[in-house]
Coordinates of C-alpha atoms in Angstrom, one line a residue:
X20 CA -15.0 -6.0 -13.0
X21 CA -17.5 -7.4 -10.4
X22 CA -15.9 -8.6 -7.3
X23 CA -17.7 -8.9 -4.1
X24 CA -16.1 -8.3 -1.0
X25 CA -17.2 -7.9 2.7
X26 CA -14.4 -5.3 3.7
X27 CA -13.4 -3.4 0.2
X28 CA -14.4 -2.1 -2.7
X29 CA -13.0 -1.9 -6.1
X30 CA -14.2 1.0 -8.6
X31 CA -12.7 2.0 -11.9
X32 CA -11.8 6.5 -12.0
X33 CA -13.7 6.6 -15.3
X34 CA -14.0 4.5 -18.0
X35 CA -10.9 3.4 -20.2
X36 CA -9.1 4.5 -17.1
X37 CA -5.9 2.6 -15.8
X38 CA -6.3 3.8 -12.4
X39 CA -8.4 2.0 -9.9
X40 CA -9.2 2.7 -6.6
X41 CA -9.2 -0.1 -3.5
X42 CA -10.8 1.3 -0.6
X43 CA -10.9 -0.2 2.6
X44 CA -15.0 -0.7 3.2
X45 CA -16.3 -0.3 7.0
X46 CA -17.0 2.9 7.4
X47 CA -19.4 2.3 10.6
X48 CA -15.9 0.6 12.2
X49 CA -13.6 3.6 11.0
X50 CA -12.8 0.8 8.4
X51 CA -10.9 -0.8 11.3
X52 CA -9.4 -4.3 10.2
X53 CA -11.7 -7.4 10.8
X54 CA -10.0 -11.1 9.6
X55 CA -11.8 -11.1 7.0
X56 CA -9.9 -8.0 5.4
X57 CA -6.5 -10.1 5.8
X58 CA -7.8 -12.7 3.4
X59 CA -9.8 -10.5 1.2
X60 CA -7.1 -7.7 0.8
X61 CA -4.1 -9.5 -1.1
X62 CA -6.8 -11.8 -3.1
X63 CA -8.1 -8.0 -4.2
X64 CA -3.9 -7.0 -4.7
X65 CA -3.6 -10.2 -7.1
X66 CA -7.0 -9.7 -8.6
X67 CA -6.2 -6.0 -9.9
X68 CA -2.4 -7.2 -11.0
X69 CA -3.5 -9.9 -13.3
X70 CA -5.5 -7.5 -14.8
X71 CA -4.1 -5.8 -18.1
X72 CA -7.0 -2.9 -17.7
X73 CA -5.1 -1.8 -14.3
X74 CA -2.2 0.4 -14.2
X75 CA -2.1 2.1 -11.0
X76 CA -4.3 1.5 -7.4
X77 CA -5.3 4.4 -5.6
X78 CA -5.5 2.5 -1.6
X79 CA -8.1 4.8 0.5
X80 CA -10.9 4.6 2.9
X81 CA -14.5 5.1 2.7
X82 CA -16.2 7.6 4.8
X83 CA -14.4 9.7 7.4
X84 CA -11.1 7.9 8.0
X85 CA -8.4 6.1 6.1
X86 CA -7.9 3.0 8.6
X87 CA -8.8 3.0 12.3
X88 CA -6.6 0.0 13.1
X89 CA -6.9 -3.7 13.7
X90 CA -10.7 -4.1 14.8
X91 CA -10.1 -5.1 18.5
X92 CA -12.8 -7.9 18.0
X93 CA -10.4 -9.3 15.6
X94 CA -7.7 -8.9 17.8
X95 CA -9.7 -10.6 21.0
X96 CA -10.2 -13.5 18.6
X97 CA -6.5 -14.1 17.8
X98 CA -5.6 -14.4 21.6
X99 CA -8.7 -15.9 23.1
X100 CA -7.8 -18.8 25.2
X101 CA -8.6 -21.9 23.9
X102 CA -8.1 -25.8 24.9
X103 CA -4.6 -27.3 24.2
X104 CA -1.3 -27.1 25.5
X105 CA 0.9 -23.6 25.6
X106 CA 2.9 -24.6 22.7
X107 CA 0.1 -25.1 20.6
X108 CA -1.6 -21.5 21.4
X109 CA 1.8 -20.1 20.8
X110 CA 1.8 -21.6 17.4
X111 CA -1.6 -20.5 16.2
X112 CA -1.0 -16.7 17.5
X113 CA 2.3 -17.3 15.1
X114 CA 0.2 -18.4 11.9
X115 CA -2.4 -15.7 12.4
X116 CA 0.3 -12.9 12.8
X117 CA 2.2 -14.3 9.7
X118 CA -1.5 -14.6 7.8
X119 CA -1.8 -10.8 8.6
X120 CA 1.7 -10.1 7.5
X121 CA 1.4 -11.1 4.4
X122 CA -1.4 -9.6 4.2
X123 CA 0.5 -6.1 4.0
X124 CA 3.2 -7.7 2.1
X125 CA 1.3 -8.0 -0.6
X126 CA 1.4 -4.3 -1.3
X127 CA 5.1 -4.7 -2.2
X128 CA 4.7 -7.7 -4.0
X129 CA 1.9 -6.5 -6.4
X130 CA 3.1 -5.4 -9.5
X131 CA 1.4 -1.9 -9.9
X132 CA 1.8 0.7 -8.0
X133 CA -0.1 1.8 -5.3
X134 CA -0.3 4.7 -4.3
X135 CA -1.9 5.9 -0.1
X136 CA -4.6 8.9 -0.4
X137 CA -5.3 8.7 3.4
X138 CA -7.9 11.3 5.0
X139 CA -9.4 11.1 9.0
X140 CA -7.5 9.0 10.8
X141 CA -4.8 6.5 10.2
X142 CA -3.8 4.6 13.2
X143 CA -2.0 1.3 14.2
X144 CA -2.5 -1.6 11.2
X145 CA -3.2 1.6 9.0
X146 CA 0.2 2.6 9.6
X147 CA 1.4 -1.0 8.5
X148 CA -0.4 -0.8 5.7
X149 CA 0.7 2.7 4.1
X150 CA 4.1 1.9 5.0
X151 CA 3.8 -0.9 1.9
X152 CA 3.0 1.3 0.0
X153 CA 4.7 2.7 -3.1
X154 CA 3.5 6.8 -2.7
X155 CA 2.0 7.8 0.3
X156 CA -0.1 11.5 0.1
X157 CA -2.9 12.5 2.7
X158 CA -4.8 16.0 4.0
X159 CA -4.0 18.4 6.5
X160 CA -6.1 16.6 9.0
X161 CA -5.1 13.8 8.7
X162 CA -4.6 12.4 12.2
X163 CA -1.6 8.9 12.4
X164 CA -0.5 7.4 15.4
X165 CA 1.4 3.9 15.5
X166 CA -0.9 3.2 18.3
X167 CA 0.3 -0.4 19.3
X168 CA 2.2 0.2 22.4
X169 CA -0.6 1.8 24.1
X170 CA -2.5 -1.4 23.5
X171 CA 0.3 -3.4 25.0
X172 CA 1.4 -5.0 21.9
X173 CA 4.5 -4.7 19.6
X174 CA 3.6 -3.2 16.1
X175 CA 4.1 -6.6 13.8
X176 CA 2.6 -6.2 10.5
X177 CA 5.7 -4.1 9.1
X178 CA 6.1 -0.5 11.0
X179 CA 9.0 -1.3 12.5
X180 CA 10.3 -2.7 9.4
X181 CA 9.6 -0.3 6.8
X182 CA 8.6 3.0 9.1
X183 CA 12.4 3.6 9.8
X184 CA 13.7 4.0 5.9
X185 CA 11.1 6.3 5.4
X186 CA 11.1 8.6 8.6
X187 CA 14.7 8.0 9.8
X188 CA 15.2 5.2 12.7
X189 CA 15.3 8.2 15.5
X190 CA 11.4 9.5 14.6
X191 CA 10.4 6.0 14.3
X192 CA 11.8 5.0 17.6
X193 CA 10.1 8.1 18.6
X194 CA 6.7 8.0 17.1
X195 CA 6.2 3.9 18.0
X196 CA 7.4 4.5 21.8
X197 CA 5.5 7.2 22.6
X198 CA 2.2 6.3 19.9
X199 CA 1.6 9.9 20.1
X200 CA -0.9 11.6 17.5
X201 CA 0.3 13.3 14.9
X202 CA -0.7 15.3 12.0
X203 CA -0.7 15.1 8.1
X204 CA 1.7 18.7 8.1
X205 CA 4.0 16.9 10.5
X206 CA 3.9 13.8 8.1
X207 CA 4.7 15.5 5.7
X208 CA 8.2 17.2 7.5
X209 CA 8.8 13.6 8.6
X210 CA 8.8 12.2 4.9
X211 CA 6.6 10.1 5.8
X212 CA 4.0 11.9 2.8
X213 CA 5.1 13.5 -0.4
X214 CA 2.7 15.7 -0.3
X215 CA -0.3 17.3 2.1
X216 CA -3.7 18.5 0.7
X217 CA -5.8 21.2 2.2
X218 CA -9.0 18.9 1.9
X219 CA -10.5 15.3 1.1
X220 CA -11.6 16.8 -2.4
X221 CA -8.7 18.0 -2.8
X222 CA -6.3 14.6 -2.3
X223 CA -8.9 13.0 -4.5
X224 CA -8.2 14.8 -7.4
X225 CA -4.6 15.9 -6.9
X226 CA -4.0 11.9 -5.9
X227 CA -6.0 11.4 -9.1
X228 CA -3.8 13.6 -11.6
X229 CA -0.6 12.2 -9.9
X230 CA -1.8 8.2 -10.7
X231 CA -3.3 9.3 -14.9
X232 CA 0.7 10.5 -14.8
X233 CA 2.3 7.3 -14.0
X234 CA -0.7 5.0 -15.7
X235 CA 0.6 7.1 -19.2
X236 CA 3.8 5.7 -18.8
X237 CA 5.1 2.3 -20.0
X238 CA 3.4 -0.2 -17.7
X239 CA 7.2 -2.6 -18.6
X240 CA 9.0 0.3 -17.0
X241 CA 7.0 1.3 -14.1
X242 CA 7.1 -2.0 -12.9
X243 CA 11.0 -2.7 -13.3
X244 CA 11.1 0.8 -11.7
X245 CA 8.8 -0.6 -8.7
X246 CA 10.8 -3.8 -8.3
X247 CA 14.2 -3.0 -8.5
X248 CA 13.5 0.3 -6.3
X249 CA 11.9 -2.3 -3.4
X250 CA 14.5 -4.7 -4.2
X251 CA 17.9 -2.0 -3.7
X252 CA 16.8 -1.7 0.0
X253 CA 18.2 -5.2 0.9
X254 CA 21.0 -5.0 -1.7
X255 CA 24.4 -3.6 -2.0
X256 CA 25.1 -0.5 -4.3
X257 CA 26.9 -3.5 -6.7
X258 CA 24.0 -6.0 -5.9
X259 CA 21.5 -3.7 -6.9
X260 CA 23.7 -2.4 -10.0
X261 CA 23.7 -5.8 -11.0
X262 CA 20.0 -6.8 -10.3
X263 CA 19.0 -4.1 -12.8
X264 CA 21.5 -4.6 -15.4
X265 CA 19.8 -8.6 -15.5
X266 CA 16.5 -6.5 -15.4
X267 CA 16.7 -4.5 -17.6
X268 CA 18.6 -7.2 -20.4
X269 CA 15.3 -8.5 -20.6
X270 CA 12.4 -5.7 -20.5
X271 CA 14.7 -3.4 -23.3
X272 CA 13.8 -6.0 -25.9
X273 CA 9.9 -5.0 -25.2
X274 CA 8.3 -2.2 -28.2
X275 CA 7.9 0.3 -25.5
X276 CA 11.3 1.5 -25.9
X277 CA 11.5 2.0 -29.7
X278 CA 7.4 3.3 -28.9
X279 CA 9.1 5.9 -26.4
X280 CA 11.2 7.2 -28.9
X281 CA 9.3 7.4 -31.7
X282 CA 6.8 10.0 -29.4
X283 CA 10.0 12.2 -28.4
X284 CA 10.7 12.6 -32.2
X285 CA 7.5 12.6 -33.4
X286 CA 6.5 15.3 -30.5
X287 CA 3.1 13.0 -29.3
X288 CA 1.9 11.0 -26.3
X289 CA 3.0 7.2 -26.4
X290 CA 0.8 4.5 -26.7
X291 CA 2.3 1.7 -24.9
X292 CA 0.1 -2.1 -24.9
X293 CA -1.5 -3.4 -21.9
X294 CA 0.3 -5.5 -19.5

């Protein structure tokens, strides 16, 4: 699986292995976001979902921190003044925002899960970016701040968006407001991690042993879990009742049920196909 990137990096845990690991790769910039990570980042989401060999993506940094933020070169570029009319400026800032949006986006619209394993620090854009994501787990030190006010600028990649289902709108309001630090424990009370791990190690492996769980599972049903889980949050109860009733009309039909059963009488581990 050789793809070249200037900003991540794509390994495989072992080999056979479902899971794969996407890390965010500029670890001399606290793997803070340059442009090119916006256009490299959902090409990497699509590359990984097309791929029957991939299960499950395990999103961390390399080095000493998960995400540092937007790089603020990238973010001087955006607004730099340039020749034309106001309009014109206003409209390009608008593109590149929406660019970066999507961006995140992609998280949610990739078919796998993805799961956060987030060490060091996790600030601004790297909030926006675990957020997206499906499980979110991190160490004790783990430092997070939706930093964006104190940088005079409105958090617009998703925090505002998503931050509030998952922490409650009161914390969220709280946390973007005051962009004060806080730490992987207090994420944790705040929901906004399932679980906290003493060291880097041991996220890695307990992150590890949580992903080999899910990858063991039908691939037909994790996804249609995924999807109609992301899709319930901007339907009604009889919406989203009826969303997965059309759903699952369709996956049933696939051999992983009638594979799924045969294990439970048989008393062995299914073998479900590649998606």
């Amino acid at each position: 699986m050789e793809e070249i990137y200037k900003t991540l990096k794509i390994k495989q845990q072992s080999p056979n292995s479902l899971v794969f690991h996407l890390l965010i790769n500029r670890p001399s910039r606290g793997n803070a976001l340059s442009l090119d990570f916006f256009t490299e980042f959902p090409a990497a989401l699509s590359f990984l979902d097309r791929n029957p060999d991939v299960g499950i993506i395990i999103l961390s940094g390399s080095g000493r921190h998960f995400c540092a933020g937007i790089d603020l070169q990238t973010l001087s570029g955006i607004i730099s003044e340039e020749t034309g009319d106001t309009g014109r400026k206003v409209e390009k800032v608008r593109r590149e925002i929406k660019l970066m949006q999507r961006a995140v986006t992609a998280i949610e619209e990739c078919r796998k899960p993805v799961i956060a394993a987030i060490h060091g620090a996790c600030i601004g854009a790297g909030i926006d970016i675990i957020t997206a994501c499906d499980l979110r787990y991190c160490t004790e030190n783990a430092l997070f701040s939706v930093k964006e006010v104190d940088l005079a600028i409105t958090a617009d990649f998703g925090t505002l968006q998503r931050l509030p289902a998952i922490v409650g709108f009161g914390n969220a309001m709280e946390l973007a407001l005051t962009a004060r630090r806080f730490s992987g424990l207090e994420a944790k009370v705040l929901g906004l991690v399932t679980r906290v791990f003493s060291s880097k190690e041991a996220l890695e492996e307990g992150v590890a042993e949580i992903a080999d769980c899910i990858a063991a599972k039908s691939p037909v049903a994790v996804i249609g879990t995924k999807r109609v889980l992301i899709q319930a949050r901007e339907l009604t109860l009889d919406q989203g009742l009826d969303y997965v009733a059309t759903w699952n009309s369709g996956t049933l039909l696939s051999d992983d049920l009638k594979e799924a059963t045969s294990a439970q009488l048989q008393k062995r581990k299914p073998l479900f196909a590649k998606l």
